[in-house]
PDB file of C-alpha atoms and ligand atoms in Angstrom:
ATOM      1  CA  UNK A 294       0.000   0.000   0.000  1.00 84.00           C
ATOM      2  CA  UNK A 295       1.942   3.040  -0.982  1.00 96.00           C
ATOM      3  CA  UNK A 296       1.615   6.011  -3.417  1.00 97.00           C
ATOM      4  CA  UNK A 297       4.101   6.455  -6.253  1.00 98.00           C
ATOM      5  CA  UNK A 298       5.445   9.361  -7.389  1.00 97.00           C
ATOM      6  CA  UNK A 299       6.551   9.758 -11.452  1.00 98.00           C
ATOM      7  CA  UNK A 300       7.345  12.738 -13.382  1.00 97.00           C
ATOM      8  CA  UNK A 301       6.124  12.907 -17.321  1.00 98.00           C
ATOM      9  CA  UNK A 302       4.854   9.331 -17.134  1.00 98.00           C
ATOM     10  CA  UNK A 303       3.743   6.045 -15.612  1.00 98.00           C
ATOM     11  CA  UNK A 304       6.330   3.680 -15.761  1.00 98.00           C
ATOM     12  CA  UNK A 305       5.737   0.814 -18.081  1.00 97.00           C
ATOM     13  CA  UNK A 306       4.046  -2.696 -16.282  1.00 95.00           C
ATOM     14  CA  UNK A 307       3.581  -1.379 -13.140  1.00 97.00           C
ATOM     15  CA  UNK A 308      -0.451  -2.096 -13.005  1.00 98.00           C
ATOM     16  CA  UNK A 309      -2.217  -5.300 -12.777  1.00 97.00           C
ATOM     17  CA  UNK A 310      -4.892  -6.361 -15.467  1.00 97.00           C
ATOM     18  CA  UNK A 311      -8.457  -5.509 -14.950  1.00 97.00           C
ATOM     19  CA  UNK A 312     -10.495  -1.958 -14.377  1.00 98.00           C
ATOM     20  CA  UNK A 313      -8.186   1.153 -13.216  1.00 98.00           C
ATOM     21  CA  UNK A 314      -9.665   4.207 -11.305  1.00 98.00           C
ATOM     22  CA  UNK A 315      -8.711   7.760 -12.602  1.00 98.00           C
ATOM     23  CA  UNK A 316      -8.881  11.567 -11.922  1.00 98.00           C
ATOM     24  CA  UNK A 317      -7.449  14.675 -12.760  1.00 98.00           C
ATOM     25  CA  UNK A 318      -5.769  17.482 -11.494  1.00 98.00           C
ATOM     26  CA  UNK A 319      -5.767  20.853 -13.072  1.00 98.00           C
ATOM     27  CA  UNK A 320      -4.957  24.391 -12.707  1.00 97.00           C
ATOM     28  CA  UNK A 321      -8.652  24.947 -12.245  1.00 96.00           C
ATOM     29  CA  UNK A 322     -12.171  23.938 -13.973  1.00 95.00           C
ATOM     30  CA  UNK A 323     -11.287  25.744 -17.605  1.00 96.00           C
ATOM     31  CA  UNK A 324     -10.060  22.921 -19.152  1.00 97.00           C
ATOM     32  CA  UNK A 325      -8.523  24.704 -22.122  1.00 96.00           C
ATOM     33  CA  UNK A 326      -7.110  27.399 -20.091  1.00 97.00           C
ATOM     34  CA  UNK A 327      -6.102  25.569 -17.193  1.00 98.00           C
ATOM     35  CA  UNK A 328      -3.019  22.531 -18.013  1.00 98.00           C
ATOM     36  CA  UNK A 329      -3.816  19.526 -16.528  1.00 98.00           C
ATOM     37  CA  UNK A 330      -1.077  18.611 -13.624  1.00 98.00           C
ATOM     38  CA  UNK A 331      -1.389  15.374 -12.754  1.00 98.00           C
ATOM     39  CA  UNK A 332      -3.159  12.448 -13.183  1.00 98.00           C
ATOM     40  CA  UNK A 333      -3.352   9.841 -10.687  1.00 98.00           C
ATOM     41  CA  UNK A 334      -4.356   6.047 -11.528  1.00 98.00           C
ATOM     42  CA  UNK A 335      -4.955   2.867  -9.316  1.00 98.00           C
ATOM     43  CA  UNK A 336      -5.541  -0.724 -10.097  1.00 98.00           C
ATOM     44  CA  UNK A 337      -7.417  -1.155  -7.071  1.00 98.00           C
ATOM     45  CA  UNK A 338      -4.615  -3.674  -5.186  1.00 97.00           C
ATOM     46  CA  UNK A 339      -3.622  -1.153  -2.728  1.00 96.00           C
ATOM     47  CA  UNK A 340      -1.072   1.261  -4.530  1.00 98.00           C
ATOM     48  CA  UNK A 341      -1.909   4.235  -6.301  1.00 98.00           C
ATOM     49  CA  UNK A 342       0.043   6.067  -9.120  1.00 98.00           C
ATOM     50  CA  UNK A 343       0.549   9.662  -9.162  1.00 98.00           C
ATOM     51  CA  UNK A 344       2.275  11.292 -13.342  1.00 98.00           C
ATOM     52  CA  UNK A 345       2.788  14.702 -12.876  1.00 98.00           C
ATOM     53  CA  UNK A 346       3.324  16.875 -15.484  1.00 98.00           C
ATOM     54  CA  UNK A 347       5.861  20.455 -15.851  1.00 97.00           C
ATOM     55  CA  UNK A 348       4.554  23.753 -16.919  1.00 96.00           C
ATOM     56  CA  UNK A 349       5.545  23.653 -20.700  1.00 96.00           C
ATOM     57  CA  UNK A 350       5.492  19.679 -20.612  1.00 97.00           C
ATOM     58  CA  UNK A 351       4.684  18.139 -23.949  1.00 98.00           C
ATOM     59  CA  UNK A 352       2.666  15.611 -22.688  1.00 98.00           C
ATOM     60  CA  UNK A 353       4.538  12.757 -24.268  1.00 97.00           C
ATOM     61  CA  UNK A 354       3.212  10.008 -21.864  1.00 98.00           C
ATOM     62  CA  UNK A 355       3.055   7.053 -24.612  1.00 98.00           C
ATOM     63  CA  UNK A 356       2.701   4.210 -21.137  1.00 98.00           C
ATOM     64  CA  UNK A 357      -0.025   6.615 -19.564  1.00 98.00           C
ATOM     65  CA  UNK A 358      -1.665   6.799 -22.941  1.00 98.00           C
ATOM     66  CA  UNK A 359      -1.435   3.590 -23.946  1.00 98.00           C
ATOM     67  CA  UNK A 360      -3.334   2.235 -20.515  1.00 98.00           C
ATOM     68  CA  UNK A 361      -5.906   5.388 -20.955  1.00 98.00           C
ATOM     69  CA  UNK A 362      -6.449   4.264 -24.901  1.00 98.00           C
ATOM     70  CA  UNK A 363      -7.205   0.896 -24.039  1.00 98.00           C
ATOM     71  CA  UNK A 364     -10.420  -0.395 -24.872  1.00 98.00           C
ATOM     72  CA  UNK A 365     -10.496  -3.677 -22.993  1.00 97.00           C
ATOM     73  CA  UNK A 366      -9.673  -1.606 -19.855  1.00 98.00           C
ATOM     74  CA  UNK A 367     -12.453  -0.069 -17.318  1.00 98.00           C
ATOM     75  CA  UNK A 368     -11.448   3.292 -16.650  1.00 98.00           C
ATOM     76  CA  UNK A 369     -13.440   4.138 -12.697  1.00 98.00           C
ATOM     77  CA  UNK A 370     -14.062   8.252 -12.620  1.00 98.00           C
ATOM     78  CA  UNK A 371     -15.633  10.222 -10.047  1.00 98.00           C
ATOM     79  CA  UNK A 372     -17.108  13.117 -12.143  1.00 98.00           C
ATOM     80  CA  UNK A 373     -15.851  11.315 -15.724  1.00 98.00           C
ATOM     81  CA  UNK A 374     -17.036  14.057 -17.986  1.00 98.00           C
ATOM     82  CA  UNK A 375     -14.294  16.705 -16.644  1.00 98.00           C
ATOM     83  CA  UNK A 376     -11.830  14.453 -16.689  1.00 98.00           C
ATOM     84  CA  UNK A 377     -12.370  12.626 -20.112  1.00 98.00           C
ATOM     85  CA  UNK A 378     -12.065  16.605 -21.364  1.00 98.00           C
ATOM     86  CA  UNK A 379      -8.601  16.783 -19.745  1.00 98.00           C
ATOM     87  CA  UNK A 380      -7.434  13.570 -20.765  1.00 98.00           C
ATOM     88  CA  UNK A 381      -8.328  14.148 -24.623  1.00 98.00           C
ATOM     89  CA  UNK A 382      -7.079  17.765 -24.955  1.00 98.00           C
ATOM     90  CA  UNK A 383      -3.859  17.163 -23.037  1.00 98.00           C
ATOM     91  CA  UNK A 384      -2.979  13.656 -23.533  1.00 98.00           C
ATOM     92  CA  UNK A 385      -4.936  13.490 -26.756  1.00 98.00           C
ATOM     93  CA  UNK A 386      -6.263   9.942 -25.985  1.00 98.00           C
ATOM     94  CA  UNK A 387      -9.991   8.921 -25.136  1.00 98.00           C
ATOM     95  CA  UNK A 388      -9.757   7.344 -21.947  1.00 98.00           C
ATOM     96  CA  UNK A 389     -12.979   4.893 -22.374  1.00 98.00           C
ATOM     97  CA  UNK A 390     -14.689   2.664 -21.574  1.00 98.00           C
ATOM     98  CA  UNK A 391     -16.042   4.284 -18.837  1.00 98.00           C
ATOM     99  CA  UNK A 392     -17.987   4.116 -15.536  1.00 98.00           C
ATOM    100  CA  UNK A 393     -18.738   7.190 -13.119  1.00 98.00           C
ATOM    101  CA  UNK A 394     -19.214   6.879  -9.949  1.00 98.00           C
ATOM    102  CA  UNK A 395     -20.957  10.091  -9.747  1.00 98.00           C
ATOM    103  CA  UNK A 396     -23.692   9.383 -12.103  1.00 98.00           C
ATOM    104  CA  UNK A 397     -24.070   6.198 -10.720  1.00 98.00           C
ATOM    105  CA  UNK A 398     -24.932   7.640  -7.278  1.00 98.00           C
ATOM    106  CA  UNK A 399     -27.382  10.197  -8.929  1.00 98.00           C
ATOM    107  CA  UNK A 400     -28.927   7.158 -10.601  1.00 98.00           C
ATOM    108  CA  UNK A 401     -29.679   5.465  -7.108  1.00 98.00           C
ATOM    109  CA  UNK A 402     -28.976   7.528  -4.215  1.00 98.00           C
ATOM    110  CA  UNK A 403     -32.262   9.456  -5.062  1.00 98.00           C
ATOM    111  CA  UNK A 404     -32.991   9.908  -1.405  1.00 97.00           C
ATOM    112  CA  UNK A 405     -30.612  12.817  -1.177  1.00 97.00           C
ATOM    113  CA  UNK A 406     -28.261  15.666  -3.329  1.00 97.00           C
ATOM    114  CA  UNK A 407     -25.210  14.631  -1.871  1.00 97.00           C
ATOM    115  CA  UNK A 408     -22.828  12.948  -4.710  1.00 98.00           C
ATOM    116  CA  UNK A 409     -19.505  14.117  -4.000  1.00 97.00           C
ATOM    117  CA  UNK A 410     -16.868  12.057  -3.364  1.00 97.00           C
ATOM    118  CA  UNK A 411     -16.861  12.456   0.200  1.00 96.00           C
ATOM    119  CA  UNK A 412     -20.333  11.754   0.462  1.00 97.00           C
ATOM    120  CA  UNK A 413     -20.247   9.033  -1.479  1.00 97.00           C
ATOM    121  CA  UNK A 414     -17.215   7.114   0.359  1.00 97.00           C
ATOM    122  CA  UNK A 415     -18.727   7.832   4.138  1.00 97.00           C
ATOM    123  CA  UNK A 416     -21.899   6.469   3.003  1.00 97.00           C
ATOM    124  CA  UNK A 417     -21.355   3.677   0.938  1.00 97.00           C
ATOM    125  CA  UNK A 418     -17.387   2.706   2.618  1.00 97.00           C
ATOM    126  CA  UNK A 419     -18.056   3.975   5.589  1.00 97.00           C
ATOM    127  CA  UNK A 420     -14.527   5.498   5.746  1.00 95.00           C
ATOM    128  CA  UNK A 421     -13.296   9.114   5.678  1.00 93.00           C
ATOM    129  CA  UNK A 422     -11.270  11.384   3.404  1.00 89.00           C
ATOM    130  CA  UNK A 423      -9.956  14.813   3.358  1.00 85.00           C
ATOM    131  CA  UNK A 424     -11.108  17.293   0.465  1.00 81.00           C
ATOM    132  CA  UNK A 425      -8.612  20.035   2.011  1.00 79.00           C
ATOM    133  CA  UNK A 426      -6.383  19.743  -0.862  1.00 79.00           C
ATOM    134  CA  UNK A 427      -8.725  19.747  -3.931  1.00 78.00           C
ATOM    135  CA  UNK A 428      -8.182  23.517  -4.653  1.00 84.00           C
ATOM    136  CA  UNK A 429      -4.440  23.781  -4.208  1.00 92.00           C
ATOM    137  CA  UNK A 430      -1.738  25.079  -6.566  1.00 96.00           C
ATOM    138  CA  UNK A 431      -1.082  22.080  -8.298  1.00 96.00           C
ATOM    139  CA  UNK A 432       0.941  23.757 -10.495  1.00 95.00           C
ATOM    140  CA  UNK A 433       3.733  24.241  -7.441  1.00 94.00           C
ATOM    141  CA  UNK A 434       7.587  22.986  -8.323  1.00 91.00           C
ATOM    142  CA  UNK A 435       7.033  20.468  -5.443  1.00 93.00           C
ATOM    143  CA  UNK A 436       3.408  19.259  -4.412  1.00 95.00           C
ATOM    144  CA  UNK A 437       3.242  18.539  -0.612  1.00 95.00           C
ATOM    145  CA  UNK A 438       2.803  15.838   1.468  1.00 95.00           C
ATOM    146  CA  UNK A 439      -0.637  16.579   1.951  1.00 94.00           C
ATOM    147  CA  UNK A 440      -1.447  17.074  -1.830  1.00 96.00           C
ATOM    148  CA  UNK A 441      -0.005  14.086  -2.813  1.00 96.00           C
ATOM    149  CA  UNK A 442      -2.025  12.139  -0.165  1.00 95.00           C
ATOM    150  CA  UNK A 443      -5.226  14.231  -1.271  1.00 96.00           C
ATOM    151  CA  UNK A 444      -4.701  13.486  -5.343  1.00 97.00           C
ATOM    152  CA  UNK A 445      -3.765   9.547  -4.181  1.00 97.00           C
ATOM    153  CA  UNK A 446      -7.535   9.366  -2.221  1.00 96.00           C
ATOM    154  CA  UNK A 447      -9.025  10.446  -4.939  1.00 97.00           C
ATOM    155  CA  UNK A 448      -8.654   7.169  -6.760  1.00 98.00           C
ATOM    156  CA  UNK A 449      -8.350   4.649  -3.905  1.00 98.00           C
ATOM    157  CA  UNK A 450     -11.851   3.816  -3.397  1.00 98.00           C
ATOM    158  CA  UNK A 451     -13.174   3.878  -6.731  1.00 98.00           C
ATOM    159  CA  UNK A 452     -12.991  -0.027  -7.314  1.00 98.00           C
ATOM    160  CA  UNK A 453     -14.815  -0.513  -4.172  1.00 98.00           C
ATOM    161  CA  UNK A 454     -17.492   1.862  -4.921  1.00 98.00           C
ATOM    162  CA  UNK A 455     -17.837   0.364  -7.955  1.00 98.00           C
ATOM    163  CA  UNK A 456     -19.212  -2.548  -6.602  1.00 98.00           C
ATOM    164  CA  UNK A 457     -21.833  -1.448  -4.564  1.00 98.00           C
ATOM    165  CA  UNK A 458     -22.979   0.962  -6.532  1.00 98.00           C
ATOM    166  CA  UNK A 459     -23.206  -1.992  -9.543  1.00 98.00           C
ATOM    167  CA  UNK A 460     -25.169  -3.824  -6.887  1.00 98.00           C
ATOM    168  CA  UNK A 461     -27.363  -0.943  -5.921  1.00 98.00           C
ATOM    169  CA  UNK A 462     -28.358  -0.540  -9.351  1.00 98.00           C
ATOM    170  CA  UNK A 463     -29.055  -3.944 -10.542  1.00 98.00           C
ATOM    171  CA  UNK A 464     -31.510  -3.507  -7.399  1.00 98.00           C
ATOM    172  CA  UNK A 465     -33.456  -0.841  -8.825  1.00 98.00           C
ATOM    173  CA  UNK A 466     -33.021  -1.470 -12.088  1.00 98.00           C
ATOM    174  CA  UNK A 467     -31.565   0.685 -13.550  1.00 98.00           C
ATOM    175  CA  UNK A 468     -27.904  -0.730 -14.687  1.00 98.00           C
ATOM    176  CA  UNK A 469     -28.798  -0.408 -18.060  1.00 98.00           C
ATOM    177  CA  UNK A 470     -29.734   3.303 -18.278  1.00 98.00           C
ATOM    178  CA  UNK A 471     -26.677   3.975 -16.226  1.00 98.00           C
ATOM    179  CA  UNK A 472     -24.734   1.831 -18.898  1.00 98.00           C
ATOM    180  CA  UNK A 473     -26.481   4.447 -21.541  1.00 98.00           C
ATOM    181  CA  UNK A 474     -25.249   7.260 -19.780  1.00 98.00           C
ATOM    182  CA  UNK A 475     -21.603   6.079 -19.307  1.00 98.00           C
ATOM    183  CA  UNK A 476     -21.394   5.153 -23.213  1.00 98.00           C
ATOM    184  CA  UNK A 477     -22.395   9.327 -23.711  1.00 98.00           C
ATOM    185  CA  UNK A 478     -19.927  10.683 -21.660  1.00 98.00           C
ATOM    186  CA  UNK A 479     -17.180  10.659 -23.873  1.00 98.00           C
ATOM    187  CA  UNK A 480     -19.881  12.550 -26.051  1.00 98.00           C
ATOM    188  CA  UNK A 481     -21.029  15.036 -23.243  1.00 98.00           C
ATOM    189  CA  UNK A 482     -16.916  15.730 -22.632  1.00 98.00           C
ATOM    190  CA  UNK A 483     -16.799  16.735 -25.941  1.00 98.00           C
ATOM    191  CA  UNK A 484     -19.955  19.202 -26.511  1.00 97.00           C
ATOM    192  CA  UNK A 485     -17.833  20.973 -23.254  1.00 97.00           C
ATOM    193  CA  UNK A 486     -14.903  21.708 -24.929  1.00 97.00           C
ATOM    194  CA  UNK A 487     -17.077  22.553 -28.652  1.00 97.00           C
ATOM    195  CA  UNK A 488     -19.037  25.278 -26.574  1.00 96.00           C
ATOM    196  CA  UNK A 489     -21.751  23.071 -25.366  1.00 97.00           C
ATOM    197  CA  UNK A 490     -20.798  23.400 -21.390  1.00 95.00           C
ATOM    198  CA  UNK A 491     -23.208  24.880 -20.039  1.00 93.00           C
ATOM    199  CA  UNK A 492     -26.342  24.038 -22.373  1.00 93.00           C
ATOM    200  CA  UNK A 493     -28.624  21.305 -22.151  1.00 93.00           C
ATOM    201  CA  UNK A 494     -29.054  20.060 -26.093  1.00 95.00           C
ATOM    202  CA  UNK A 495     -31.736  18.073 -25.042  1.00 95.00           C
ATOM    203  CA  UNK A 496     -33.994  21.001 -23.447  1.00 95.00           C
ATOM    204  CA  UNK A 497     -36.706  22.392 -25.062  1.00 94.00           C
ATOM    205  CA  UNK A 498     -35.396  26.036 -25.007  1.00 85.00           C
TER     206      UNK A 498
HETATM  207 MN1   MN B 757      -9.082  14.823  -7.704  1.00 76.65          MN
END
């Protein structure tokens, strides 16, 4: 159980076979205005990978990309669609297939509007995790302790969400709808960056 540090790339063979959890970190929520930092990915045995990326990098990650590109691999998000944007205008790679935790939990956690992270790991882990961190300078020469920790939890209980939120919605059924909405949110990511962001295409006005 560790986190591992790597500058401009993951190094190559060092995750096991099966889904991997990802997020993002980013100078802020503008995705074409603020460089994407680091990316942190997890194959759900215990260790957690964080790639971080310079100011003027060239985002020549070709292990990274090649795990992101891959089709026969799960990629776990919490909040996929901001994160698929990052990934495809830095990396220039569509990390799918995908499944979001976050629109999971909308999809059966109907009983209340709290699907953050946080939220989401108390409830459904019963375990705890700092958000202190999320709006740092990730952009820093050195990220802290603290931020590396932070940027690690964000991927470290993905897997096991997975699974009971796969269970919660075979309950209600509603696994294939959520399957629907997973397939679109490469889609969605991209009508963000084309100047769709804050429309709803499929609203009358
Ligand atoms: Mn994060």
């Amino acid at each position: 159980m560790a986190v591992h540090f790597h500058e401009e790339d993951l190094p190559a063979d060092v995750l096991a076979p099966g889904p991997v959890a990802v997020d993002t970190e980013t100078m802020g929520l503008v995705t074409h205005r603020d460089r994407l930092c680091v990316v942190q990915i997890s194959d759900g045995k215990g260790d957690e990978h964080l790639v971080r990326f310079a100011n003027g990098s060239a985002y020549d990650a070709p292990n990274l990309k090649a795990v992101l590109a891959d089709p026969a691999r799960l990629k776990l998000y919490h909040f996929a669609r901001f994160d698929l944007a990052a990934i495809e205008y830095y990396l220039g790679v569509l990390a799918a297939p995908v499944f979001c935790t976050k629109i999971a939990s909308k999809l059966v956690r109907t009983y209340t509007d709290r699907h953050g992270l946080k939220n989401l790991v108390e409830e459904l882990l019963g375990e705890s995790i700092s958000k202190q961190q999320q709006s740092s300078d990730w952009g820093a020469p050195e990220l802290s302790e603290a931020q590396r920790e932070y940027a690690a939890s964000d991927v470290r209980y993905l897997h096991r969400m997975r699974e009971v939120l796969v269970g919660r919605l075979e309950r209600e059924g509603r696994m294939e709808i959520a399957q629907a909405c997973f397939d679109f949110l490469p889609t969605r990511a991209r009508l963000d960056m084309a100047g769709w962001a804050d429309k709803d295409i499929f609203s009358h006005e």
